[in-house]
XYZ file of C-alpha atoms in Angstrom:
513
model
C 11.807 10.871 15.715
C 8.650 9.959 16.930
C 8.936 6.924 19.603
C 6.051 4.835 21.873
C 2.979 7.299 20.162
C 0.305 6.289 18.151
C 1.336 7.608 14.502
C -1.001 9.052 12.223
C 0.640 9.969 9.179
C -1.447 12.634 6.214
C -0.755 14.076 2.742
C -2.108 18.235 2.454
C -1.368 21.007 0.741
C 1.024 23.763 2.675
C 0.143 27.284 2.824
C 1.678 30.462 3.886
C 2.071 29.771 7.405
C 4.009 26.692 7.246
C 7.040 28.799 5.861
C 8.724 28.419 9.122
C 8.196 24.936 9.578
C 9.705 24.446 5.819
C 12.887 26.815 6.438
C 13.315 24.600 9.479
C 13.833 21.577 7.363
C 15.333 22.737 4.721
C 18.026 24.378 6.656
C 17.951 20.607 8.160
C 18.420 18.437 5.096
C 20.625 21.386 2.758
C 22.370 22.758 5.225
C 24.960 23.695 1.995
C 21.844 25.378 0.141
C 20.154 29.254 0.426
C 17.051 28.158 2.147
C 13.619 29.756 0.684
C 12.418 33.560 0.796
C 9.768 34.117 2.701
C 8.536 36.180 -0.515
C 9.935 33.245 -2.617
C 7.250 30.911 -0.377
C 4.473 32.873 -0.916
C 4.482 33.190 -4.558
C 4.464 29.828 -4.547
C 2.082 28.836 -2.535
C -0.538 31.170 -4.013
C 1.066 30.979 -8.097
C -0.268 27.154 -7.939
C -1.247 25.615 -4.063
C -1.984 22.418 -5.541
C 1.391 21.434 -6.273
C 3.175 22.478 -2.651
C 2.773 19.058 -0.865
C 3.432 18.261 2.731
C 3.678 15.051 4.516
C 2.333 15.705 8.392
C 3.373 12.747 10.999
C 0.958 12.982 13.796
C 1.211 17.361 14.017
C 4.044 17.684 12.450
C 5.678 18.128 9.278
C 8.339 16.090 8.703
C 8.092 15.816 4.204
C 7.563 18.490 1.346
C 7.708 18.467 -1.838
C 7.320 21.866 -4.217
C 6.400 22.348 -8.153
C 4.657 24.257 -11.138
C 3.273 23.917 -13.968
C 4.922 24.151 -17.324
C 4.956 23.289 -21.444
C 8.207 22.273 -21.184
C 8.646 22.501 -25.068
C 8.909 25.969 -24.226
C 12.419 25.447 -22.389
C 16.085 23.967 -23.817
C 17.050 20.427 -22.002
C 19.894 22.555 -20.558
C 18.075 24.665 -18.268
C 19.100 25.817 -15.404
C 16.643 26.014 -11.832
C 16.587 29.538 -11.806
C 15.532 29.879 -15.296
C 13.032 27.450 -14.991
C 10.801 28.038 -11.960
C 11.575 31.722 -12.438
C 14.388 32.631 -9.603
C 12.038 30.746 -7.072
C 8.924 33.050 -8.192
C 7.181 30.594 -10.171
C 6.445 33.301 -12.610
C 7.079 30.871 -15.338
C 4.168 29.014 -13.805
C 1.638 28.222 -16.530
C -1.782 26.941 -15.746
C -2.329 25.323 -19.013
C 0.626 23.444 -19.286
C 1.206 19.690 -19.886
C 4.043 19.053 -17.878
C 4.592 19.001 -14.164
C 8.143 20.268 -13.016
C 9.168 19.245 -9.629
C 11.443 21.686 -8.053
C 12.446 20.886 -4.985
C 11.757 17.713 -2.680
C 12.903 16.829 0.747
C 12.582 14.980 3.751
C 13.700 15.744 7.655
C 16.822 13.938 7.965
C 15.062 12.494 11.753
C 12.555 10.482 9.432
C 14.167 9.036 6.845
C 13.813 5.530 6.245
C 10.163 5.660 6.531
C 9.571 5.995 2.471
C 8.112 9.493 2.679
C 9.983 10.526 -0.029
C 8.198 7.709 -2.324
C 4.573 9.514 -0.360
C 6.098 12.481 -2.127
C 6.387 11.320 -5.691
C 3.194 9.377 -5.818
C 1.553 12.618 -4.488
C 3.034 14.184 -7.610
C 1.676 10.954 -9.811
C -1.402 11.971 -8.253
C -1.814 15.190 -9.289
C -0.649 14.480 -12.630
C -3.226 11.787 -13.134
C -5.861 14.190 -11.836
C -4.942 17.595 -14.199
C -4.289 14.975 -16.959
C -0.879 15.902 -17.718
C 1.720 14.212 -20.504
C 4.485 14.020 -17.901
C 6.279 14.806 -14.559
C 10.180 16.312 -15.707
C 12.648 16.969 -12.112
C 16.254 18.271 -12.186
C 17.784 16.184 -10.091
C 20.804 17.055 -7.594
C 23.422 14.453 -7.246
C 24.474 14.967 -3.841
C 26.859 12.254 -3.277
C 29.060 12.915 -6.510
C 31.197 15.394 -4.119
C 32.767 11.924 -2.981
C 33.946 10.347 -6.261
C 34.626 13.892 -8.222
C 38.315 12.823 -7.636
C 38.115 9.709 -9.087
C 35.298 9.629 -12.165
C 33.520 12.115 -14.208
C 29.853 13.029 -13.746
C 29.050 10.567 -16.328
C 30.665 7.283 -14.936
C 29.228 8.159 -11.722
C 25.669 8.097 -12.938
C 26.300 4.972 -14.398
C 27.291 3.867 -11.815
C 24.262 4.728 -9.277
C 22.188 3.190 -12.185
C 24.269 -0.058 -12.161
C 23.838 0.023 -8.071
C 27.005 -0.233 -7.736
C 27.375 3.664 -5.897
C 23.931 5.215 -4.138
C 22.900 8.631 -4.443
C 20.101 9.604 -2.184
C 18.305 11.784 -5.026
C 18.847 9.707 -8.012
C 18.798 6.242 -6.283
C 14.981 7.363 -5.085
C 14.148 8.749 -8.483
C 14.694 5.654 -10.033
C 13.241 3.430 -7.910
C 10.094 5.553 -8.287
C 9.622 4.886 -11.973
C 11.831 8.133 -13.373
C 13.816 7.824 -16.684
C 17.582 9.741 -17.031
C 17.371 11.844 -20.402
C 20.538 13.218 -19.982
C 22.553 15.056 -18.024
C 22.798 18.721 -17.125
C 25.331 21.092 -16.457
C 25.143 24.758 -14.681
C 21.959 23.824 -13.085
C 22.586 24.659 -9.767
C 26.390 26.751 -9.549
C 26.414 27.034 -6.264
C 25.558 23.785 -5.534
C 29.316 22.555 -4.520
C 28.173 18.646 -3.329
C 26.284 18.128 -7.072
C 29.815 20.257 -8.378
C 26.876 21.765 -10.003
C 25.184 18.709 -12.379
C 21.738 17.709 -12.138
C 20.010 14.609 -14.023
C 17.432 15.214 -15.823
C 15.170 12.918 -15.256
C 11.147 12.258 -16.791
C 7.724 10.519 -15.593
C 5.401 9.720 -18.117
C 1.705 9.455 -17.328
C 0.543 6.609 -19.272
C -3.159 7.529 -18.115
C -2.529 10.791 -19.859
C -6.032 11.023 -22.160
C -5.483 13.300 -25.171
C -8.761 14.548 -26.786
C -10.658 11.704 -28.925
C -7.850 8.971 -26.902
C -9.450 5.873 -24.866
C -8.500 6.383 -20.976
C -5.845 4.116 -19.795
C -6.732 1.128 -16.501
C -5.682 2.317 -13.451
C -3.984 -1.097 -11.651
C -3.813 -2.150 -7.701
C -0.927 -4.308 -6.607
C -1.750 -7.286 -4.354
C 0.485 -9.045 -2.390
C -0.395 -12.402 -0.543
C 2.415 -13.836 1.840
C 2.333 -17.508 2.448
C 3.382 -17.765 5.686
C 5.625 -20.323 7.911
C 4.105 -21.351 11.130
C 7.075 -21.545 13.692
C 8.180 -21.190 17.338
C 9.031 -18.074 18.217
C 10.586 -16.807 21.938
C 9.097 -13.340 21.884
C 6.908 -10.949 20.646
C 9.634 -9.166 18.844
C 10.541 -12.086 16.897
C 7.392 -13.254 15.637
C 7.332 -8.972 14.314
C 11.014 -9.690 12.788
C 9.278 -12.039 10.809
C 6.154 -10.258 9.832
C 8.341 -7.131 9.093
C 10.682 -9.104 6.596
C 7.245 -9.913 3.863
C 6.021 -6.260 4.785
C 9.998 -5.273 3.550
C 9.717 -7.467 0.533
C 6.446 -6.444 -0.302
C 7.482 -2.432 -0.051
C 10.226 -3.105 -2.360
C 7.917 -4.248 -5.060
C 5.350 -1.001 -4.309
C 2.603 -3.322 -3.213
C -0.508 -1.377 -2.534
C -2.152 -4.301 -0.348
C -0.363 -7.304 1.711
C -2.587 -10.114 2.679
C -0.946 -12.350 5.601
C -3.111 -15.554 6.556
C -5.340 -16.373 9.641
C -4.901 -17.325 13.220
C -1.020 -15.339 12.524
C -0.867 -14.850 16.150
C -1.446 -18.134 17.475
C 2.893 -18.232 16.808
C 2.936 -16.472 19.758
C 1.166 -18.870 21.868
C 4.887 -20.982 21.642
C 6.181 -19.047 23.862
C 3.743 -19.210 26.478
C 2.521 -20.916 29.619
C 0.692 -24.284 27.822
C -2.828 -24.645 28.995
C -5.981 -25.388 28.395
C -6.762 -24.775 24.963
C -9.835 -21.737 25.561
C -7.570 -20.943 28.400
C -4.754 -20.673 26.668
C -6.016 -18.801 23.318
C -7.470 -16.232 25.309
C -3.813 -15.015 26.777
C -3.154 -13.740 22.827
C -5.442 -10.698 24.447
C -2.583 -9.656 26.435
C -0.899 -8.934 22.881
C -3.661 -7.049 21.621
C -2.164 -3.202 21.598
C 1.133 -4.473 21.076
C -0.594 -6.352 17.670
C -1.823 -3.312 16.579
C 0.496 -0.878 16.784
C 3.137 -2.978 15.489
C 1.248 -3.119 12.217
C -0.193 0.473 12.280
C 3.760 1.310 12.640
C 4.743 -1.261 9.951
C 1.748 -0.045 7.448
C 3.225 3.605 7.995
C 6.273 2.726 7.753
C 6.019 0.778 5.003
C 3.723 2.891 2.797
C 1.074 0.188 2.115
C -1.943 -1.278 3.244
C -1.536 -4.236 5.571
C -4.283 -6.942 6.297
C -2.265 -8.904 9.496
C -4.408 -11.844 9.042
C -6.648 -12.835 11.861
C -5.842 -11.829 15.688
C -7.957 -13.948 18.294
C -8.990 -12.101 20.925
C -11.566 -10.605 23.906
C -13.578 -8.293 23.442
C -15.714 -5.933 26.504
C -18.240 -8.565 27.122
C -15.919 -11.249 27.681
C -16.373 -12.909 24.475
C -13.518 -14.609 21.858
C -13.600 -13.082 18.787
C -11.679 -14.231 15.115
C -10.986 -10.519 14.160
C -9.008 -9.319 10.790
C -7.428 -6.169 11.073
C -7.274 -3.796 7.844
C -4.129 -1.047 8.234
C -4.425 1.336 6.064
C -1.321 3.079 5.218
C -2.218 6.423 6.451
C -1.747 5.269 10.544
C -6.165 4.496 10.647
C -7.196 0.905 10.986
C -10.482 -1.320 10.986
C -11.846 -4.919 11.631
C -13.624 -7.407 10.046
C -15.250 -10.169 12.767
C -15.231 -13.476 11.117
C -18.869 -14.929 10.741
C -18.924 -18.107 10.566
C -17.211 -20.200 13.439
C -15.865 -23.527 12.691
C -16.919 -26.407 14.723
C -13.775 -26.839 15.503
C -13.030 -23.061 16.431
C -16.346 -23.590 18.575
C -15.576 -26.673 20.678
C -12.094 -25.807 21.684
C -12.500 -22.417 21.755
C -15.426 -20.852 22.407
C -15.046 -18.406 19.402
C -18.122 -16.030 18.738
C -19.485 -14.854 15.933
C -19.786 -11.681 14.541
C -22.760 -10.022 13.045
C -21.803 -7.864 10.380
C -20.163 -7.928 6.797
C -17.908 -4.447 6.374
C -16.284 -2.912 3.074
C -13.458 -0.613 4.089
C -12.867 2.679 2.474
C -9.027 3.054 0.891
C -6.821 4.817 -1.322
C -7.161 1.973 -3.921
C -10.561 1.865 -3.891
C -12.956 -0.181 -1.694
C -11.933 -3.908 -0.251
C -13.289 -6.422 2.044
C -12.555 -9.503 4.188
C -13.620 -12.599 4.616
C -11.849 -14.900 7.005
C -11.303 -18.148 5.996
C -14.918 -19.873 6.664
C -16.728 -17.147 5.887
C -15.856 -17.144 1.937
C -17.238 -20.548 1.992
C -21.133 -19.325 2.462
C -21.872 -17.376 -0.948
C -24.325 -14.537 0.635
C -21.841 -12.172 2.759
C -18.882 -12.089 -0.801
C -22.494 -10.738 -2.426
C -23.368 -8.461 0.209
C -19.601 -7.144 0.164
C -20.142 -6.748 -3.704
C -23.180 -5.331 -3.417
C -21.828 -1.996 -1.166
C -19.209 -1.934 -3.543
C -15.856 -4.292 -2.718
C -14.071 -4.895 -6.092
C -11.508 -6.737 -4.329
C -12.033 -9.903 -1.479
C -9.407 -10.782 0.842
C -9.544 -14.499 2.536
C -6.940 -14.570 5.056
C -6.830 -18.716 5.603
C -5.507 -21.101 7.750
C -5.993 -25.321 6.695
C -4.825 -27.919 8.086
C -4.412 -30.366 5.049
C -5.383 -30.482 1.206
C -8.885 -31.578 1.796
C -9.471 -28.374 4.308
C -8.171 -25.980 1.827
C -10.124 -26.884 -1.385
C -12.885 -25.653 0.507
C -11.719 -22.683 0.876
C -10.423 -22.678 -2.354
C -12.957 -23.799 -4.390
C -15.436 -21.323 -3.254
C -13.350 -18.440 -3.199
C -13.016 -19.280 -7.130
C -17.239 -19.559 -7.129
C -17.088 -16.144 -5.137
C -14.537 -14.603 -7.784
C -16.501 -15.615 -10.971
C -20.171 -15.308 -9.799
C -19.656 -11.555 -8.433
C -17.857 -10.441 -10.615
C -14.067 -9.417 -8.125
C -10.432 -9.786 -8.034
C -10.034 -12.376 -4.405
C -7.055 -12.535 -2.865
C -6.257 -15.963 -0.606
C -3.099 -16.084 1.588
C -2.438 -18.755 3.904
C -0.236 -20.801 6.368
C 2.000 -23.002 6.355
C 4.657 -24.840 8.984
C 4.117 -26.684 12.177
C 3.165 -25.361 15.742
C 4.189 -28.846 17.537
C 3.718 -27.180 21.045
C -0.175 -25.023 19.909
C -2.742 -27.661 21.094
C -5.258 -28.273 17.783
C -2.990 -25.650 15.105
C -0.308 -28.452 14.662
C 0.079 -28.276 10.830
C -0.922 -26.022 8.566
C -1.150 -26.206 4.367
C -1.311 -23.641 1.798
C -1.450 -22.657 -1.928
C -2.159 -18.952 -1.761
C -3.620 -17.613 -4.835
C -4.800 -14.395 -6.429
C -8.541 -14.993 -8.520
C -10.483 -13.580 -10.974
C -13.240 -13.965 -13.071
C -13.361 -16.577 -15.358
C -13.827 -15.014 -19.094
C -11.617 -13.887 -21.975
C -10.117 -10.967 -20.412
C -8.430 -13.151 -17.630
C -6.192 -15.931 -17.453
C -7.401 -18.910 -18.826
C -7.685 -20.874 -15.646
C -8.726 -17.393 -13.858
C -5.440 -17.545 -11.886
C -3.574 -14.126 -11.614
C -0.632 -15.538 -9.789
C -0.309 -18.651 -7.661
C 2.316 -19.890 -4.959
C 4.117 -23.153 -4.712
C 1.710 -25.287 -1.869
C 4.023 -25.961 1.342
C 6.265 -22.983 0.875
C 7.126 -20.121 2.549
C 7.066 -17.613 0.724
C 4.682 -14.263 -1.266
C 3.572 -14.374 -4.302
C 1.981 -10.281 -6.041
C -0.005 -9.167 -8.855
C -1.105 -6.099 -10.308
C -4.724 -5.859 -10.258
C -6.473 -4.190 -13.524
C -9.652 -2.388 -11.444
C -11.160 -1.238 -14.914
C -10.767 -4.221 -16.545
C -13.281 -5.668 -14.022
C -16.007 -2.904 -14.287
C -15.707 -3.832 -18.103
C -16.154 -7.887 -17.875
C -19.397 -7.307 -15.199
C -21.130 -4.760 -17.812
C -20.037 -6.345 -20.903
C -18.445 -9.319 -20.353
C -19.742 -12.987 -22.003
C -21.758 -13.192 -19.210
C -23.023 -11.280 -16.428
C -23.904 -13.224 -13.483
C -23.807 -9.841 -11.391
C -26.306 -8.182 -13.439
C -28.266 -10.955 -14.665
C -29.266 -12.118 -10.820
C -33.103 -13.037 -10.483
C -34.216 -11.007 -8.371
C -37.966 -11.221 -9.157
C -37.323 -15.226 -8.175
C -35.344 -14.961 -5.450
C -33.406 -12.323 -2.691
C -30.933 -12.468 -0.293
C -32.178 -11.023 3.472
C -30.306 -10.039 6.012
C -29.920 -7.644 9.111
C -27.247 -4.902 9.803
C -27.503 -2.892 13.038
C -30.971 -3.913 13.458
C -32.712 -3.483 10.603
C -33.417 -5.982 8.027
C -31.918 -4.984 4.444
C -33.010 -7.321 1.334
C -30.732 -7.675 -1.805
């Protein structure tokens, strides 16, 4: 497995010349089963290239998925793998079919526990939505059944797996990725001794499927805000362990974004030499590389986008900045500098401001980050919204209820006036040995515009104040679009640009909004 190396992960279509790597992976993943023949593989890739998908970790193929299109009503539910795939040649593929049939999915054993199978299932779902297919169907092997065949029949085994009493690497994964068991198929792969020849007939229904004349369904983004407890730590590794716990939990909830609080890495000062505040905080720069690499690997490992709170670091100009990093689940990252520095940050640490409102492209649309004090300046979120941001993430760190209220009320205003979602995550707890960051108060929240379509309090989710916890919520992105166009009020479109405008500077040029 790749260690101590910069990781990059991506999904791509497989090609004919991937044959050798695919067969090598098959032999490692399924040592008791026959691998693809070259002519079968060439037929698959040329017949339905969109359905042959690979996961690349740096330059290595580490997981793959193969599928075809068909009208499933033309086949018996009690089919075999050979029958449904044309003996692996995809001769049964129907370009006009309404069902995506998954014929194989595999992960290199060396790269398991990185949620690569989830990426492949998500890629299949994305393909089904893009092609407007009714569903995905798979015949799932039961590779652990042979371990229990002497003590239970196949029906009991499947029920025990569904009840989480037994783990099966295929069925457990399919259930966790939204597939529903329809029935058990006999003699699906007669030569599959591990499964006893059995397979499960599994189905995922595309809720976005749009038949002619039907209205298209909404799309959702799941966001998670971590209300994180500041505590004394003895090493970077201990800090990382606390963070990974919450990332793991958020990934179990299949969150698309995980937001941590501002000044997250100030915890590290609890084990560093106690110096004057301005000198002490500059010690954090020594951990920037570890911080970046840790969260990059977490985003890849847990298949989620992470806004890793904020980190104070010095740059090439030797000045200190408060920076929030976005780590995408494909391994790339970007950063937003805090633009408005509080009097406290200036006095004690000498923090300098950034000079640009960034808007980031992600696999769930455009987002922006407004760090704590920045959300109290309405122009910044207005600029971000004008650039296409639909979700504003606000990592914050406040010491008492009054300071928190400034952030909370302004964040709610930004959601209303720009008709966007705003997600807040703050810290709780205390750092008694860190000067000028003694106590924290937070009530993290996920906020919406205030209109009929949303909760009457304009709060999608809210944490209990003071508790270490996390909150998560599905955000309907189509609802935001409709609210801007046809809400009871249209605060975005009804601005009086004949009366007032925002003038700002970006990349050396004056912009007018």
